[in-house]
mmCIF file of C-alpha atoms in Angstrom:
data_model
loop_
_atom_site.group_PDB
_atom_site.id
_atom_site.type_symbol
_atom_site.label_atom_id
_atom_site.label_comp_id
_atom_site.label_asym_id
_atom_site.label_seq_id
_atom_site.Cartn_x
_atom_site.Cartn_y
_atom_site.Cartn_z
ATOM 1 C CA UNK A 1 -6.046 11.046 -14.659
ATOM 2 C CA UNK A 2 -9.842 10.822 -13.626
ATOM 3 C CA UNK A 3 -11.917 8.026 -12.543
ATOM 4 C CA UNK A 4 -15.960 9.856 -12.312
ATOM 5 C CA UNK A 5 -19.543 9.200 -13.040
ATOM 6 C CA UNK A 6 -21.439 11.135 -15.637
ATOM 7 C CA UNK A 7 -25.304 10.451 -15.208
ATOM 8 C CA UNK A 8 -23.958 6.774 -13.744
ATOM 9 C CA UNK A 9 -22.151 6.735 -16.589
ATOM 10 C CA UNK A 10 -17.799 5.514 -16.190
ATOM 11 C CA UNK A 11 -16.043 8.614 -17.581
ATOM 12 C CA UNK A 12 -12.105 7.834 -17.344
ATOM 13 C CA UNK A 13 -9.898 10.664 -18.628
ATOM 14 C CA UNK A 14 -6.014 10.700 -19.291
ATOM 15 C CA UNK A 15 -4.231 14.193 -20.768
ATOM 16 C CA UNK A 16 -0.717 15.344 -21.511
ATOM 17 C CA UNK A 17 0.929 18.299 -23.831
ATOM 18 C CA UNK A 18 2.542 17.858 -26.357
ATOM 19 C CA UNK A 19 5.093 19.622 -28.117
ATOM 20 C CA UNK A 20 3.244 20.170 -32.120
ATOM 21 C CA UNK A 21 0.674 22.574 -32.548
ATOM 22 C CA UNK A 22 -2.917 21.231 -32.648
ATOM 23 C CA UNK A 23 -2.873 21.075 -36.282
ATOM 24 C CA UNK A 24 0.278 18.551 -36.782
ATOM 25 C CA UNK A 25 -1.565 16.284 -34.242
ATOM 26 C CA UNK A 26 -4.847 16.070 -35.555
ATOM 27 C CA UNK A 27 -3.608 14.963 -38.491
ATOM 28 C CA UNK A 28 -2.024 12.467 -36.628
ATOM 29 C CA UNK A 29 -5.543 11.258 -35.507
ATOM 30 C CA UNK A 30 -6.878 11.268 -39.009
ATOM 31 C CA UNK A 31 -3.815 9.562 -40.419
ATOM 32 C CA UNK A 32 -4.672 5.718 -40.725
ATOM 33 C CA UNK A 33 -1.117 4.516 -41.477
ATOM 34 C CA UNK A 34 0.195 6.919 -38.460
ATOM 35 C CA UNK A 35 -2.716 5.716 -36.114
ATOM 36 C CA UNK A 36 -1.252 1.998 -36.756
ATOM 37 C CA UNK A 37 1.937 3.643 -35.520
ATOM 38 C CA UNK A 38 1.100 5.467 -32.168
ATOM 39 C CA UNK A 39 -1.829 4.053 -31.064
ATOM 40 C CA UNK A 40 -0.964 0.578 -29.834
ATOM 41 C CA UNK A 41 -0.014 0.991 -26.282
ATOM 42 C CA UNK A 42 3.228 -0.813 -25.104
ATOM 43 C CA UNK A 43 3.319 -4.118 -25.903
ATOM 44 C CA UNK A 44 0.571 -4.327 -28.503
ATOM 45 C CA UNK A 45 0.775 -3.904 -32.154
ATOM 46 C CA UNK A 46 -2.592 -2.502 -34.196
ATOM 47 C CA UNK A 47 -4.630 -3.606 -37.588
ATOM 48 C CA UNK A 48 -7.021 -1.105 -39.551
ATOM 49 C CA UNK A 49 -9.810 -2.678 -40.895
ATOM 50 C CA UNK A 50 -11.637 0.002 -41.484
ATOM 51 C CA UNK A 51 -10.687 4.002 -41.312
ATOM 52 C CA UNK A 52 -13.220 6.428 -42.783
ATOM 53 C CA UNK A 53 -12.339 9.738 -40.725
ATOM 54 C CA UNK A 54 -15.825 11.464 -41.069
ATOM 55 C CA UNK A 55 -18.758 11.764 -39.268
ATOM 56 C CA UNK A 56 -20.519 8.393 -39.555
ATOM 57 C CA UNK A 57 -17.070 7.331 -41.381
ATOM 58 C CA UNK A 58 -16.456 3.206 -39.796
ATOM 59 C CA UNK A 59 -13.719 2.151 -37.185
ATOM 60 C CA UNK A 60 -12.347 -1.238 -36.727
ATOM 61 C CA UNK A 61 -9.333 -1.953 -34.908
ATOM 62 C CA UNK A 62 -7.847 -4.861 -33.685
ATOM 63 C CA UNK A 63 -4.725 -4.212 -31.104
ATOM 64 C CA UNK A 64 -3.099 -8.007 -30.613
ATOM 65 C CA UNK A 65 -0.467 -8.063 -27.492
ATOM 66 C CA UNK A 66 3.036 -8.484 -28.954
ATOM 67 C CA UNK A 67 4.275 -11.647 -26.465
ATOM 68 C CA UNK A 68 1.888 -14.724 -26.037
ATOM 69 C CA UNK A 69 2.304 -14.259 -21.926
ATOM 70 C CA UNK A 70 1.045 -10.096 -20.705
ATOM 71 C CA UNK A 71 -0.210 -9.440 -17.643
ATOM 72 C CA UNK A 72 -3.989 -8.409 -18.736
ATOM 73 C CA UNK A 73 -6.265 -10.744 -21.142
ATOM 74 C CA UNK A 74 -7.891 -9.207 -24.045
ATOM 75 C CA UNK A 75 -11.157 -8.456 -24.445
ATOM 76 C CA UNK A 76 -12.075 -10.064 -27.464
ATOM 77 C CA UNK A 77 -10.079 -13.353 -27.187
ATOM 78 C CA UNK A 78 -6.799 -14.209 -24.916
ATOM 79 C CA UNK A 79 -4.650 -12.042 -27.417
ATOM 80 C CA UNK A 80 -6.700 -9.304 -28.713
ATOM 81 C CA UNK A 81 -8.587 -6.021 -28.215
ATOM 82 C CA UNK A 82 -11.118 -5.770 -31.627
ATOM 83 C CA UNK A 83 -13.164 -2.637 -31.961
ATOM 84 C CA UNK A 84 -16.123 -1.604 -33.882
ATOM 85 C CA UNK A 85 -17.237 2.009 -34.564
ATOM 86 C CA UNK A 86 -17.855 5.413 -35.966
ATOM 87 C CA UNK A 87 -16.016 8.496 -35.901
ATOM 88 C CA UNK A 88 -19.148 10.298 -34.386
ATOM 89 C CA UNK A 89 -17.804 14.305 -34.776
ATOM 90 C CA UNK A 90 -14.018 16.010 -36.380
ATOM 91 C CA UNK A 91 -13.527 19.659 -35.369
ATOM 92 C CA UNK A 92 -10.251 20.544 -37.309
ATOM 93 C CA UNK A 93 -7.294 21.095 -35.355
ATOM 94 C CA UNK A 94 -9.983 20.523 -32.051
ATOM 95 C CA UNK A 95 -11.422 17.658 -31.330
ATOM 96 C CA UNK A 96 -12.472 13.922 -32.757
ATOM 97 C CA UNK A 97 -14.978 11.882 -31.249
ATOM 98 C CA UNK A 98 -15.546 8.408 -31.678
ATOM 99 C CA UNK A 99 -17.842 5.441 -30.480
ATOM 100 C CA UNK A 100 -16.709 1.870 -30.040
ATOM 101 C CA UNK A 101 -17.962 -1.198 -29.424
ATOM 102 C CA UNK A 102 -15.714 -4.418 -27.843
ATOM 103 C CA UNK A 103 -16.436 -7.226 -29.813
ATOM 104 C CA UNK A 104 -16.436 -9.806 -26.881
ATOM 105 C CA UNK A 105 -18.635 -12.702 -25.905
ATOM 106 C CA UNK A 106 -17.597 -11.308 -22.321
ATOM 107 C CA UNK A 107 -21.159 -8.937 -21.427
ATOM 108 C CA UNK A 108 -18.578 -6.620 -18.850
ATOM 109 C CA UNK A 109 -16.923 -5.486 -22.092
ATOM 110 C CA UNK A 110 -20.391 -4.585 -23.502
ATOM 111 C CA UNK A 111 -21.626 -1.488 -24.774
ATOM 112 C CA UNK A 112 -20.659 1.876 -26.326
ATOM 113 C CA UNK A 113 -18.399 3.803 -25.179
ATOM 114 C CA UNK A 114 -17.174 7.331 -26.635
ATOM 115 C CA UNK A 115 -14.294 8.449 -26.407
ATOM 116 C CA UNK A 116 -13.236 12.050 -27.199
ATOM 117 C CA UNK A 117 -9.828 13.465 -28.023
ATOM 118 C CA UNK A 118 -9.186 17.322 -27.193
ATOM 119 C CA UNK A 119 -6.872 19.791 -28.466
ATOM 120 C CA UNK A 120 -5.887 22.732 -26.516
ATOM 121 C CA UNK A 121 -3.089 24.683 -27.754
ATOM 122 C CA UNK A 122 -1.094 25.969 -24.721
ATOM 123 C CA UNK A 123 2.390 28.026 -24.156
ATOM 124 C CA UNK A 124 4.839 25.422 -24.847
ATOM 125 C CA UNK A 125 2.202 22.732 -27.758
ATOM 126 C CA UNK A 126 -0.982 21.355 -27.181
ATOM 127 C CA UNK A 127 -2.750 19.658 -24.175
ATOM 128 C CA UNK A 128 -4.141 16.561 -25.338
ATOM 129 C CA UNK A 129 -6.488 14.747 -23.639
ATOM 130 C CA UNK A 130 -8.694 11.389 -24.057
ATOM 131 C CA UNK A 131 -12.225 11.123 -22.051
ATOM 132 C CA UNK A 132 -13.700 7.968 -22.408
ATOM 133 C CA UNK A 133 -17.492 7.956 -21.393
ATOM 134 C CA UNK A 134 -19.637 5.136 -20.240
ATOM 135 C CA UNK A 135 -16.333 2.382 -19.913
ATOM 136 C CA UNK A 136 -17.608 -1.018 -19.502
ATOM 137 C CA UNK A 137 -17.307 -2.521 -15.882
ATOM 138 C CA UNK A 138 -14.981 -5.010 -17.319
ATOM 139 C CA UNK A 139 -11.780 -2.895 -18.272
ATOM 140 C CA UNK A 140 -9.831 -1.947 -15.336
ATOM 141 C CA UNK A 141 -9.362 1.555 -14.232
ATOM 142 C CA UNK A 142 -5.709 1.285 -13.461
ATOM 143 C CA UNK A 143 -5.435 -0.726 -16.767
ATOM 144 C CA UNK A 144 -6.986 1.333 -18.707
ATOM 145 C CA UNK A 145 -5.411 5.114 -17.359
ATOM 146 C CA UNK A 146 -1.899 2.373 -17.984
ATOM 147 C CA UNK A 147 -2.703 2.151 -21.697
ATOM 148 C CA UNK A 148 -4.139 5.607 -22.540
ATOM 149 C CA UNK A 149 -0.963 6.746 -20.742
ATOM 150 C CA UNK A 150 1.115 4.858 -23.475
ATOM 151 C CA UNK A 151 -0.787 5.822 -26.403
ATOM 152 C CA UNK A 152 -0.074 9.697 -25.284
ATOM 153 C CA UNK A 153 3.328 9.110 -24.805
ATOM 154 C CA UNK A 154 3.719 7.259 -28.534
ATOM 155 C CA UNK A 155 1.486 10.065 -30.077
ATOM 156 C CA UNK A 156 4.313 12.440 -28.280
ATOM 157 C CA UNK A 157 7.222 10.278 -29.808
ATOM 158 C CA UNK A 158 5.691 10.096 -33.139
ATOM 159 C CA UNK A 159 4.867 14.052 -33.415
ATOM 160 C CA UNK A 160 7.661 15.620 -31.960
#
C-alpha cells in the first residue's frame, strides 16, 4: 500500500497476487455480471448501469452499503458510492484503465480520478495491483487502501 504525490496529484496504490494467470483475471475485469460479483468491497453490494469495456466504452456504478448503520458515509448520499466514467485504455491480459467521476454534491469528492489495474504474471499467478491517481481530498486514505484491500481479496475468491 502507497499513499504519494504525482505532480501534486493523490496517487494511492493497493496490490496482491493472485493465483490465475493474467488472462483468467482480465476477463474478470471485463466481465460485467462478474464485476457485480467481486467488486463491492465488504459490506457493499454493486449496480451496473452502464458497462461498455472499450476505450471510450461508459462506466456507471453504484456500490450501496449492505446495513443502514457502517462506519463511513457514502459519497453520493448516506448509503451510496455512484460513479461515472470511461474505460480510458484495455491491454489484453495487461492492464485496464479507467476514469471516474463521484457523483456528489460534496466538492472533496470532486474530480477525476484514474484508476489503473496491472497485471504481472509472476512464479506462483499474477500480481495485481490498483493505482488510483489524483483521489479526491475527501476519501480517506486508510478507507480507501480498507476497500481496495477487499475488492483484491473478492477478485482472489472469485478467480481462484
Amino acid at each position: 500500500m502507497t499513499n504519494t504525490l504525482e505532480q501534486g496529484k493523490r496517487v494511492d496504490s493497493v496490490s496482491r497476487v493472485i493465483a490465475a494467470p493474467p488472462a483468467r483475471l482480465y476477463q474478470a475485469l471485463l466481465d460485467p455480471e462478474a464485476v457485480t460479483k467481486w467488486l463491492p468491497p465488504k459490506g457493499m453490494t454493486a449496480r451496473l448501469r452502464a458497462f461498455e469495456p472499450r476505450p471510450g466504452g461508459a462506466y456507471r456504478l453504484t456500490l450501496t452499503y449492505d446495513e443502514a448503520h457502517h462506519d463511513v458515509a457514502g459519497k453520493s448520499s448516506a448509503h451510496e458510492d455512484a460513479v461515472e466514467g470511461q474505460f480510458v485504455e484495455l491491454v489484453p491480459d495487461q492492464r485496464v484503465v479507467q476514469r471516474f467521476e463521484f457523483e456528489s454534491d460534496d466538492p472533496a469528492f470532486a474530480g477525476r480520478m484514474t484508476m489503473t489495474w496491472t497485471l504481472t504474471p509472476v512464479g506462483v499467478g499474477t500480481e495485481v495491483s490498483i493505482r488510483c491517481v489524483d483521489v479526491p481530498e475527501g476519501i480517506r486514505q486508510e478507507d480507501h487502501v480498507v476497500g481496495m484491500s477487499s475488492t483484491l481479496e473478492n477478485l482472489a475468491a472469485f478467480v481462484e
